[in-house]
Coordinates of C-alpha atoms in Angstrom, one line a residue:
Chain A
X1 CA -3.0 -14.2 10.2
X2 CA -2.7 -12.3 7.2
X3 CA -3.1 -14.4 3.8
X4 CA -2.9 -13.0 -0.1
X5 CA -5.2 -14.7 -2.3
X6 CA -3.7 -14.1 -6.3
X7 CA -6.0 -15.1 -9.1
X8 CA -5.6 -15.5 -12.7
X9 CA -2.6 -15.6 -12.1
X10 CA -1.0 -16.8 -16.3
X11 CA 2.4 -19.2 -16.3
X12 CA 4.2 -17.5 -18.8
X13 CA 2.7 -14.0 -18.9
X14 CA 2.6 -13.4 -15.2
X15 CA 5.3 -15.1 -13.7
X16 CA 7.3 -12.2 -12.6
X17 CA 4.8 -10.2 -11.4
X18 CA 3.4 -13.0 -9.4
X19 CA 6.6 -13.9 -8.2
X20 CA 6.8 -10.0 -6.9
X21 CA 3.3 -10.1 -5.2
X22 CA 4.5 -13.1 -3.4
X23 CA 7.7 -11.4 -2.3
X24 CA 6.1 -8.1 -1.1
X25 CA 3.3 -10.2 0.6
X26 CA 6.5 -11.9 3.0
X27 CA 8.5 -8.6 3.4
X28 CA 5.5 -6.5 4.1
X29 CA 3.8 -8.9 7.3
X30 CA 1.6 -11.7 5.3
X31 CA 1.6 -15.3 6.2
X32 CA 1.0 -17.2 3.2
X33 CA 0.0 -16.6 -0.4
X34 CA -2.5 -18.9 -2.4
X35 CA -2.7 -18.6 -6.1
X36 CA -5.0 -20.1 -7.7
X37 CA -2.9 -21.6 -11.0
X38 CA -0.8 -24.8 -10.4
X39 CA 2.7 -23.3 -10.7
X40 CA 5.5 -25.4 -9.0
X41 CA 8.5 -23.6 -10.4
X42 CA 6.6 -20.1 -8.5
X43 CA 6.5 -22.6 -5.3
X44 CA 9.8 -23.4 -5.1
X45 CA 11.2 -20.5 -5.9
X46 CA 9.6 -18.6 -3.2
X47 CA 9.9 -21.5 -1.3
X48 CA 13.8 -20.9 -1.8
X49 CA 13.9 -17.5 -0.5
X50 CA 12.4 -18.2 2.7
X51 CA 14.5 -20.9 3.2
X52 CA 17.3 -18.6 3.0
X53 CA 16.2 -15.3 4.2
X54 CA 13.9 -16.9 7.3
X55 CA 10.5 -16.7 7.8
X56 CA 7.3 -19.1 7.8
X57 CA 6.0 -17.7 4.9
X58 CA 4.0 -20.5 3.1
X59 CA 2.8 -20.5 -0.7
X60 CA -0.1 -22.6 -1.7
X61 CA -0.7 -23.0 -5.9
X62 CA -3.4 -24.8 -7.7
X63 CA -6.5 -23.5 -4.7
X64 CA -9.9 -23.0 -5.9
X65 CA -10.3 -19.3 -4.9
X66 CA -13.9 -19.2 -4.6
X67 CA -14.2 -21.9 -2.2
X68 CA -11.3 -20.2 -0.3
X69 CA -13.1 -16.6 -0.3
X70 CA -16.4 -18.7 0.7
X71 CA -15.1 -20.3 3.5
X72 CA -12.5 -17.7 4.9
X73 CA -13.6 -17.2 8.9
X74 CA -12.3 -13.7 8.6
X75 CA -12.4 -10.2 6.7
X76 CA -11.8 -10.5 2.8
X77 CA -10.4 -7.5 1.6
X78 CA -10.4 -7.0 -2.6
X79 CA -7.7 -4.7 -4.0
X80 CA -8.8 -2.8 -6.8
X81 CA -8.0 0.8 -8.5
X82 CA -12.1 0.7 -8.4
X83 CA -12.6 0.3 -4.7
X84 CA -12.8 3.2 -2.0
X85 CA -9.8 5.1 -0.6
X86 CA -7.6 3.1 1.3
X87 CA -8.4 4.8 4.8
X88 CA -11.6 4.7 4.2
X89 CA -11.1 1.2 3.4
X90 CA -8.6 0.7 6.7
X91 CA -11.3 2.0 8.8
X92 CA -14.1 -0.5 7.8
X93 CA -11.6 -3.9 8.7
X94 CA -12.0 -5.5 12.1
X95 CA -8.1 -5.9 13.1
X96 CA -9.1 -8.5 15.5
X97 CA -9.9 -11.4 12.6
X98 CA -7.9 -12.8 10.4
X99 CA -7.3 -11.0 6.6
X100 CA -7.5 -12.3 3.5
X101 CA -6.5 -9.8 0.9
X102 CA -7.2 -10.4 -3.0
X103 CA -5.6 -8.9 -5.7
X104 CA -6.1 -10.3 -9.1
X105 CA -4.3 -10.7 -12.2
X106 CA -6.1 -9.1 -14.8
X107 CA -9.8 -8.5 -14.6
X108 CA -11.6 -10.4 -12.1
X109 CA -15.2 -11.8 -12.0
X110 CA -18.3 -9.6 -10.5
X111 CA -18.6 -12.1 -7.8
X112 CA -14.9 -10.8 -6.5
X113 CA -16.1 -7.5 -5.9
X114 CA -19.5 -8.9 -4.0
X115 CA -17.6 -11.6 -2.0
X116 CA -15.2 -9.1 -0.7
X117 CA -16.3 -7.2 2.8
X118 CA -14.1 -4.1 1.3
X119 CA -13.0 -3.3 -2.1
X120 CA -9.9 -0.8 -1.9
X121 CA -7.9 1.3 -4.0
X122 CA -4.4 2.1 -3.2
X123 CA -4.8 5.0 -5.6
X124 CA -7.9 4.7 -8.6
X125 CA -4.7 5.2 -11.1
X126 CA -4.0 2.5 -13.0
X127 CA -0.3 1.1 -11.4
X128 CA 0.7 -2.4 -9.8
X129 CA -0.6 -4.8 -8.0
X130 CA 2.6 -5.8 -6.5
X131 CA 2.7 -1.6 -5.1
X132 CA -1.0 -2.1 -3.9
X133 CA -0.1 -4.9 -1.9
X134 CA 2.8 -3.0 -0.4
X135 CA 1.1 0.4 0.5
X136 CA -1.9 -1.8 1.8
X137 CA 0.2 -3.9 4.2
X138 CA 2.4 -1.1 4.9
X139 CA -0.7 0.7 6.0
X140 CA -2.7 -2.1 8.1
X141 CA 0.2 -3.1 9.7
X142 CA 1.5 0.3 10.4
X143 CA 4.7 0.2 9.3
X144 CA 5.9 -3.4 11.2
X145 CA 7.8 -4.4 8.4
X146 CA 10.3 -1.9 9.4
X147 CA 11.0 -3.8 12.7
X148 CA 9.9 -7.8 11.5
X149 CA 13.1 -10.1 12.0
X150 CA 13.1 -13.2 10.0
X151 CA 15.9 -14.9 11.6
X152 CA 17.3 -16.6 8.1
X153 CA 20.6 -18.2 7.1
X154 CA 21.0 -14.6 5.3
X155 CA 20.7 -11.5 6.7
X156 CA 21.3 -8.4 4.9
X157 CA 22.4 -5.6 7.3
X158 CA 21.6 -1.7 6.0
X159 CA 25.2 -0.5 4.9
X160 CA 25.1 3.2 3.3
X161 CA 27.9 2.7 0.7
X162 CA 28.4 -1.3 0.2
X163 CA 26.6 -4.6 0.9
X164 CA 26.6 -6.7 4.4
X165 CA 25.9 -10.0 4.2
X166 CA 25.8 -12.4 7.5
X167 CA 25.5 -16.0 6.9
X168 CA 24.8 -18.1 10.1
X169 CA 26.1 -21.9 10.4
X170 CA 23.5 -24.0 8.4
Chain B
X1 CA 11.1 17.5 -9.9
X2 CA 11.4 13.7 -9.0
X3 CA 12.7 11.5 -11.8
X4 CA 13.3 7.8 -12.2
X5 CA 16.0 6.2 -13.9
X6 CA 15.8 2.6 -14.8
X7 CA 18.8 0.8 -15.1
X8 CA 19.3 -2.8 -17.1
X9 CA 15.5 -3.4 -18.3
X10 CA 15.8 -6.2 -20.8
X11 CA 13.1 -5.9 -23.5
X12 CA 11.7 -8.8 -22.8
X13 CA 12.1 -10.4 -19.6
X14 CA 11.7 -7.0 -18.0
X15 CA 8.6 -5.6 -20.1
X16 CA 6.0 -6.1 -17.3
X17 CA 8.1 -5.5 -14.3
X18 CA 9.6 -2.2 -15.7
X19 CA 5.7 -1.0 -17.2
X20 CA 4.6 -1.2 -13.4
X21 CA 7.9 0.5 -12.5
X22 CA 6.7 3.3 -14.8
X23 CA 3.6 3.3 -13.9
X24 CA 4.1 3.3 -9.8
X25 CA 6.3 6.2 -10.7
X26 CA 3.8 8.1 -12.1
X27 CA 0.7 7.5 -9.7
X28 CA 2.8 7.7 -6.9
X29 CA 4.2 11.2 -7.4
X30 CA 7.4 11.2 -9.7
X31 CA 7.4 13.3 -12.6
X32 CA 9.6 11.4 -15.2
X33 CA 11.1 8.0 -16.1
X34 CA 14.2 7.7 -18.0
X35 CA 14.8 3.8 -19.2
X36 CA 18.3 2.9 -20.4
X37 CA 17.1 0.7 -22.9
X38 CA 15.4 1.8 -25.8
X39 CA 12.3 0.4 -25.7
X40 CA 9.4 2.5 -27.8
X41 CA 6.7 -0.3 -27.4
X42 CA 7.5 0.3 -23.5
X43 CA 7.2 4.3 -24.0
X44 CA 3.9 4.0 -26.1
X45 CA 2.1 2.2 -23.3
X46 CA 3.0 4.4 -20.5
X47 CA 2.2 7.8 -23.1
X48 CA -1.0 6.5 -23.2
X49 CA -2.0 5.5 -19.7
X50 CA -0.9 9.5 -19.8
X51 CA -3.3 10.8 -22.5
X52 CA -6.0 8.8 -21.3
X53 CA -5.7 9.0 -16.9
X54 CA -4.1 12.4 -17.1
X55 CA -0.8 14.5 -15.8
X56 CA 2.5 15.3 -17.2
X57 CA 4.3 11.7 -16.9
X58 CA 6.7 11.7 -19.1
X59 CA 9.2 8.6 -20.3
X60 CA 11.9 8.8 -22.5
X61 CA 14.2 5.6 -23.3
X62 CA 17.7 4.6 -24.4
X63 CA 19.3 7.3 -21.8
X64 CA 23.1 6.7 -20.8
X65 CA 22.4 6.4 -17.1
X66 CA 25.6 7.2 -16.1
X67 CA 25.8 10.0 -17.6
X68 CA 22.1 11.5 -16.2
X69 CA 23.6 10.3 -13.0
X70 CA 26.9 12.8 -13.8
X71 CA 25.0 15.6 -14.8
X72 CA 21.9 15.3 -12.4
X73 CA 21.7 18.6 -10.5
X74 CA 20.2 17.3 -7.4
X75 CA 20.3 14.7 -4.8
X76 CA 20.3 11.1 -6.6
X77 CA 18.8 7.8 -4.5
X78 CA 19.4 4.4 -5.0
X79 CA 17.1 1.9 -3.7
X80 CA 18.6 -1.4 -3.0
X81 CA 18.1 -4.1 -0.7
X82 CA 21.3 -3.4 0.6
X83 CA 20.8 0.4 1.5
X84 CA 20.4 2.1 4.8
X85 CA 16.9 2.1 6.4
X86 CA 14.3 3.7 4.7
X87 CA 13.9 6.1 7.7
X88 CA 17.8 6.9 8.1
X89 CA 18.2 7.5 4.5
X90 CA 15.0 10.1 3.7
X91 CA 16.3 12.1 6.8
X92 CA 20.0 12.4 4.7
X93 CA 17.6 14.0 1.5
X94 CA 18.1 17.6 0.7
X95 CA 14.1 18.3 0.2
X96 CA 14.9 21.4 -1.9
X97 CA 16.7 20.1 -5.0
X98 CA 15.4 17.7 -7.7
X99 CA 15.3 13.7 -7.0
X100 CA 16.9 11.0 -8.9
X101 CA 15.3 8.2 -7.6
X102 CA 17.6 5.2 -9.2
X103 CA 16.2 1.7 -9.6
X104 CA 18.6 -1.6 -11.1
X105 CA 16.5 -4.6 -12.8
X106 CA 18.9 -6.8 -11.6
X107 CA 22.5 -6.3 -10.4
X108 CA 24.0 -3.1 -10.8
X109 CA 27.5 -1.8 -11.6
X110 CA 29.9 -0.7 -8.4
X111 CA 29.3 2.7 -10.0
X112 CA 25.8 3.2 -8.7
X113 CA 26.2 2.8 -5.1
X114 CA 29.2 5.8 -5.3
X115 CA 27.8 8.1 -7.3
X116 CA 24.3 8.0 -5.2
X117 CA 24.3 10.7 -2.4
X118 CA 22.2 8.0 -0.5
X119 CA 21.6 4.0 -0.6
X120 CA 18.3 3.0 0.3
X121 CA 16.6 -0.6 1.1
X122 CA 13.2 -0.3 1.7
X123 CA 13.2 -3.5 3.9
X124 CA 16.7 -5.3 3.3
X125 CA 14.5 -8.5 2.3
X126 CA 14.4 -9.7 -1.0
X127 CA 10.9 -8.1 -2.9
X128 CA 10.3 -5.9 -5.6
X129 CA 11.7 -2.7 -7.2
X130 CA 8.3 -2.1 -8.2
X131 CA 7.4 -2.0 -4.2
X132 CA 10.3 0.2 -3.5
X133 CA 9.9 3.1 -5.8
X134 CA 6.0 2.9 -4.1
X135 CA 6.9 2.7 -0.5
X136 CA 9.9 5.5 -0.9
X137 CA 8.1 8.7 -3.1
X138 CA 5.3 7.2 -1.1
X139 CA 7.2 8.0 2.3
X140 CA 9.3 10.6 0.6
X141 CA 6.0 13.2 -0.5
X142 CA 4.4 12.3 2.5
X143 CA 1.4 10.3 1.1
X144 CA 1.1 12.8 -1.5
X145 CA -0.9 10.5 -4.1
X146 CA -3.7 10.1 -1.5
X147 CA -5.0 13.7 -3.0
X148 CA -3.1 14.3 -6.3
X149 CA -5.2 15.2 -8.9
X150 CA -4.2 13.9 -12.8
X151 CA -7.6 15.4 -14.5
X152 CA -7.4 13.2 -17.4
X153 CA -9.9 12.2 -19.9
X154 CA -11.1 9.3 -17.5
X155 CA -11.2 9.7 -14.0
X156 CA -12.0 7.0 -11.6
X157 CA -14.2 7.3 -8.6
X158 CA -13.8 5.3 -5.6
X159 CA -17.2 3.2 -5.4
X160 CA -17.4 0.1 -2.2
X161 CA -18.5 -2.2 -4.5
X162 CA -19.1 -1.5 -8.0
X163 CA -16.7 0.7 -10.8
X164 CA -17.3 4.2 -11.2
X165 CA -15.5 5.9 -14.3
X166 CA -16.1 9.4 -15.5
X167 CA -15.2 10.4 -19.3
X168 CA -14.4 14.1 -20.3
X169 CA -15.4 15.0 -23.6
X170 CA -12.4 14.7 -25.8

């Protein structure tokens, strides 16, 4: 089980971005994505995409993300342009419990970086939180985004020149 | 030489999404960004992510894509969910000549998928352009960013738990 936790995340300012984060967090191998803002309209729309592109992808809004970092059963990972190198970073995460990886919004409190068994950088230049979240999943799942089927209404075959679009009876 | 070009950014619906664009394209290896729409407000933040964290980024805005595309001397990519694999595509890329690396912020004109020498969907699920230009130049230099150096005026260390930032003189 591999779970993003997004905080601070602002309705108007960050809506995009968030919306990205979640995205990434389904393409690239997560489970589910809590954020700790009430934000319905983020819900469904994400919400929406799994229902058509497949998937059990589940988004959670409005979570109190302190209680949910104290109570996690597994290995809290915080991503920051701070933290150590990512494979430094990979190396110190037991693979056999279940992740939860934080990435916040803008800055985040002291007691992120002190709750977290690992703070990583996916680079310490200043870039995106949405890239971080790729490279790291990309990197702790080794690449099994490139194989994942999500067996959805859609599916979007690779075409060199055009699109391909298969729709399957709903 | 590895370039972006960013096509369709609207000034404001796009601001945030395109400024991590930029910026993944910098810390992640690419040299320039060219943004079709003028946008200085866009092209003063990046400069000074520049002056301050270091390198030779450079952004210019208000390009005619099409015609950078026409006159581009090298091999020109287009990420798009509805490309080849990731894998199939980079082994298609002349390594010796310069990269366009072509990114829509929404739907792009016909155009775009002829006059790119390759298509590319990293992962044909729906996520983020921001992810894609991180995963491909990420894939593409081989992890390069893991030892770039940008010797700026602030440099930041990686530190397991705290924030470690060094200032030059300036």
């Amino acid at each position: 089980m591999i779970a993003i936790l997004r905080h601070g995340h602002r309705l108007e300012r960050d809506k995009r971005i968030t919306t990205h984060v979640a995205l990434v967090a389904r393409a690239f191998g997560a489970d589910k994505i809590f954020i700790t803002t009430k934000d319905e309209q983020l819900a469904r729309t994400i919400t929406s995409v799994v229902q058509r592109f497949g998937g059990t992808f589940t988004i959670q809004t409005g979570v109190d993300g302190k209680r949910i970092m104290k109570e996690w059963p597994g290995t809290i990972v915080h991503l920051t342009m701070y933290g150590e190198s990512l494979d430094t970073g990979l190396a110190k995460i037991d693979r056999t419990k279940d992740l939860l990886l934080v990435v916040g919004a803008e800055k985040v409190p002291r007691y992120f970086y002190e709750a977290a068994d690992v703070n990583i950088a996916v680079s310490n230049q200043p870039h995106s939180e949405v890239a971080a979240v790729a490279l790291f999943l990309d990197r702790f799942t080794q690449g099994g985004w490139e194989t994942q089927q999500f067996h959805g209404k859609l599916t979007i075959k690779p075409n060199p020149r055009g699109k391909t679009v298969e729709t399957q009876g709903s």
